[in-house]
Coordinates of C-alpha atoms in Angstrom, one line a residue:
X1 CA 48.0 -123.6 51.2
X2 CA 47.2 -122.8 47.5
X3 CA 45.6 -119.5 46.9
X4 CA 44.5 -119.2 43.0
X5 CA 44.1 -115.0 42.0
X6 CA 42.5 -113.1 39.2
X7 CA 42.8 -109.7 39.0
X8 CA 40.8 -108.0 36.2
X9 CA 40.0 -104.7 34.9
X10 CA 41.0 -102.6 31.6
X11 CA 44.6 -101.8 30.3
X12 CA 46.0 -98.6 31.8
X13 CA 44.7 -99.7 35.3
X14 CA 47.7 -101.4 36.6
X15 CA 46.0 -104.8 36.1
X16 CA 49.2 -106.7 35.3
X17 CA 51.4 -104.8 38.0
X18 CA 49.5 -105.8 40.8
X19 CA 49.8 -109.8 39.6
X20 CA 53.6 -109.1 39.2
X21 CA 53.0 -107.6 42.9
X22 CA 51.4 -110.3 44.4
X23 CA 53.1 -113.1 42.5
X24 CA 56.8 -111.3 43.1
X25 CA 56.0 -111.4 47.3
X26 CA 54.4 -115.5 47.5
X27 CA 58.5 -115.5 45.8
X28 CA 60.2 -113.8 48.6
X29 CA 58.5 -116.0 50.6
X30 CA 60.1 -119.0 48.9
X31 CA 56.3 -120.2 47.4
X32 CA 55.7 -121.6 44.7
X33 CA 54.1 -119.3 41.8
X34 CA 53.0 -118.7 38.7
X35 CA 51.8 -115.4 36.7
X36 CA 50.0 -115.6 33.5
X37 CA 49.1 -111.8 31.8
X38 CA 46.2 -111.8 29.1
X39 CA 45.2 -108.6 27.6
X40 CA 43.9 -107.0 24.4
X41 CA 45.9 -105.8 21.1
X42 CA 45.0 -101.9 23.1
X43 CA 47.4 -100.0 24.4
X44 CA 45.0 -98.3 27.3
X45 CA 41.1 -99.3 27.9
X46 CA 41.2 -102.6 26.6
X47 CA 40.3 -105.8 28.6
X48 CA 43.3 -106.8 30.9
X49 CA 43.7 -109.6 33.2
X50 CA 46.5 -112.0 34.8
X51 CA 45.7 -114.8 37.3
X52 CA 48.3 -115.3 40.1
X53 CA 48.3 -118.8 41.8
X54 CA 50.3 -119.1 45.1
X55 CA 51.3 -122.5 46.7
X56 CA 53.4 -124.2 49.5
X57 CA 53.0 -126.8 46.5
X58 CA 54.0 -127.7 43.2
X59 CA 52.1 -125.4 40.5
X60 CA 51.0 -128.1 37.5
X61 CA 49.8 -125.5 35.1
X62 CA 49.3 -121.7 35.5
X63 CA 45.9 -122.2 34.1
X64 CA 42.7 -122.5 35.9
X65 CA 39.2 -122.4 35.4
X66 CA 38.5 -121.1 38.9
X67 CA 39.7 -119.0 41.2
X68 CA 39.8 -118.4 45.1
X69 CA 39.6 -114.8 44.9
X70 CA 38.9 -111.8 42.0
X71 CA 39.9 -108.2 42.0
X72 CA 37.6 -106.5 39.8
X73 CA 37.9 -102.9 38.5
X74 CA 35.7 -102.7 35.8
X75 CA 31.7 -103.8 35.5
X76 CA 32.7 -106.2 32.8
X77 CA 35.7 -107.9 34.1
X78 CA 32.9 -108.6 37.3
X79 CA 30.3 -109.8 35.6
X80 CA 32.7 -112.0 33.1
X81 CA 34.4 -113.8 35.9
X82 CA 32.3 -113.8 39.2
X83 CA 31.1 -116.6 37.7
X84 CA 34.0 -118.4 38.1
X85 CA 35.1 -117.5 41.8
X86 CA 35.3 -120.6 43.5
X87 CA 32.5 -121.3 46.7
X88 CA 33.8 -119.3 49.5
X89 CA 36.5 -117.6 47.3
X90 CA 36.9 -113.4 48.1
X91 CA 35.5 -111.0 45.3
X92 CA 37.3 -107.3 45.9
X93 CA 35.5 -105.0 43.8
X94 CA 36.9 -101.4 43.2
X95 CA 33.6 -99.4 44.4
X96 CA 34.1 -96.8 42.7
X97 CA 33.9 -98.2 39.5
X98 CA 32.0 -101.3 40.0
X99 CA 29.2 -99.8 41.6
X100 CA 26.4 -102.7 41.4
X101 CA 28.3 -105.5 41.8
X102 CA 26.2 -108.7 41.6
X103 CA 26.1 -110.8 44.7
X104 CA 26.4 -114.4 45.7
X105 CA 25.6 -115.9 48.8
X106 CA 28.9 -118.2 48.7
X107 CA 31.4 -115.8 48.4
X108 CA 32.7 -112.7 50.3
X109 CA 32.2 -109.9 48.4
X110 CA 34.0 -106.9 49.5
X111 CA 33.3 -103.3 47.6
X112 CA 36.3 -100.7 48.0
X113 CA 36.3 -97.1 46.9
X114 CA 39.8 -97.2 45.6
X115 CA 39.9 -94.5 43.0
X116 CA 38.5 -92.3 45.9
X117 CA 40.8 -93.3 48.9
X118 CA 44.2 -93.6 46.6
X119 CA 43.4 -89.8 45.2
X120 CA 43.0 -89.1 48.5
X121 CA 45.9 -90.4 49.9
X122 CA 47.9 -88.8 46.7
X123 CA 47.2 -90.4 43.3
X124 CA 44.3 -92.7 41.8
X125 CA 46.8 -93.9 40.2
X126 CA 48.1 -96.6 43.0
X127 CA 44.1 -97.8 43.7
X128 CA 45.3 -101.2 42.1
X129 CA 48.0 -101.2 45.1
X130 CA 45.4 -100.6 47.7
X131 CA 43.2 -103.7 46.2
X132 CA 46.4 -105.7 45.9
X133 CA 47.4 -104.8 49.6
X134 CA 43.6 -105.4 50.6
X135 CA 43.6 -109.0 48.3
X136 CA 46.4 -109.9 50.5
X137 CA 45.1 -108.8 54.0
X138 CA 41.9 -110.7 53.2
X139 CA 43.4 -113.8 52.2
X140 CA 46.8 -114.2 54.0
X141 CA 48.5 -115.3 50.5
X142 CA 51.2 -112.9 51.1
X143 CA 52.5 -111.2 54.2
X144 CA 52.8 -107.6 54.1
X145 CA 56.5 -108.0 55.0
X146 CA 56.9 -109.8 51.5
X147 CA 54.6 -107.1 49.8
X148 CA 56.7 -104.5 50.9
X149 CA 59.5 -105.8 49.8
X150 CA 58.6 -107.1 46.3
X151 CA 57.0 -103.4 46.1
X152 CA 60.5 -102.1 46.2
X153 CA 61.8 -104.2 44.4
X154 CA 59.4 -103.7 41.6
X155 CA 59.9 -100.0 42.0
X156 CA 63.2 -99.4 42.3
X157 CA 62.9 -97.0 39.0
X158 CA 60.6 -94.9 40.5
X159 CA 61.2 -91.2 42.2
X160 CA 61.6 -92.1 46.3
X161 CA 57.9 -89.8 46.4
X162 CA 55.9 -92.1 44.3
X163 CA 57.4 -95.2 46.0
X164 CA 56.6 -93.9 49.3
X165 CA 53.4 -93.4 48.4
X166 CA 52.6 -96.7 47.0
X167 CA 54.1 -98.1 49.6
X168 CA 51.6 -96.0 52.2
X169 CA 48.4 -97.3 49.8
X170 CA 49.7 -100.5 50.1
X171 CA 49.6 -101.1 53.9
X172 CA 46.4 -99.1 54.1
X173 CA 44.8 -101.9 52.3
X174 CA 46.5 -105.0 53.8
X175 CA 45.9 -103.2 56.9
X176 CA 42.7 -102.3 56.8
X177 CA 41.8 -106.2 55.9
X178 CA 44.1 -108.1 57.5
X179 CA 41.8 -108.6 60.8
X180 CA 38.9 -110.2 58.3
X181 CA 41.1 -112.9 57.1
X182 CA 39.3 -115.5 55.3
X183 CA 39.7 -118.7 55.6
X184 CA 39.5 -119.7 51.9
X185 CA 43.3 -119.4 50.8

């Protein structure tokens, strides 16, 4: 199984953590991975983006053209690289702020209000954890076992509050998606 990520948004949205997240728990389960960041000279609000491939496989090059799945939390980073989700690839779009998110017959397209349910569940701040935890549930390219753990792993700096909390948003959006499983990854 090869599962080839892009996760997408502006800087300051926890783009690159949740590639780290997802690319740290295909580790723990002894897969082979890459992680490749991009992002603009800004510090906050600029374009940011990292694709994550996961494999049972040797990786050739942690560049690709297309991809099995997107997370999107920004209009632009949609409408950049929908185009480039592979025929029956998963497209997770952050409802909230991707509110018209164009559509394609070949893909599953699923459109989460994550700003909303992370502030409700303590902090907006951890909506690119529930998409992550969702990515993950919808596609099987990491077991939530794994996500936990690279999850603590990752944030082992932070106050035991804010790590129980991500880890809450987390299996609320593996969980939540984990009985639509697609078949693509």
């Amino acid at each position: 199984m090869e599962c080839k990520i892009l996760i997408a948004g502006t800087g300051g949205q926890g783009i690159l953590l949740a590639g780290k997240l997802l690319a740290l728990a295909g580790l723990m389960e002894q897969r082979e991975v890459t992680w490749f960041p991009a992002y603009g000279a800004e510090m906050r609000s600029g374009v940011a983006h990292c694709s994550v491939i996961i494999s049972d496989q040797f990786i050739g090059s942690p560049i690709t053209k297309t991809f099995d799945a997107l997370v999107a939390m920004s209009p632009q980073s949609c409408a950049a690289f929908l185009p480039h989700v592979s025929p029956g690839g998963v497209v997770i779009v952050d409802a909230d702020l991707v509110p018209a998110a164009p559509g394609r017959k070949d893909i599953t397209m699923l459109s989460i209000p994550a700003l909303r349910l992370a502030a409700e569940m303590g902090s907006q701040r951890t909506a690119n954890i529930l998409l992550a935890g969702a990515l993950a549930g919808k596609t099987g390219c990491a077991s939530l076992h794994a996500l936990q753990e690279a999850l603590a792993s990752l944030g082992a700096h932070l106050n035991p509050d804010l790590l129980r909390l991500n880890k809450t948003v987390l299996d609320k959006g593996y969980s939540d998606y984990a009985d639509q499983k697609s078949a693509h990854c």
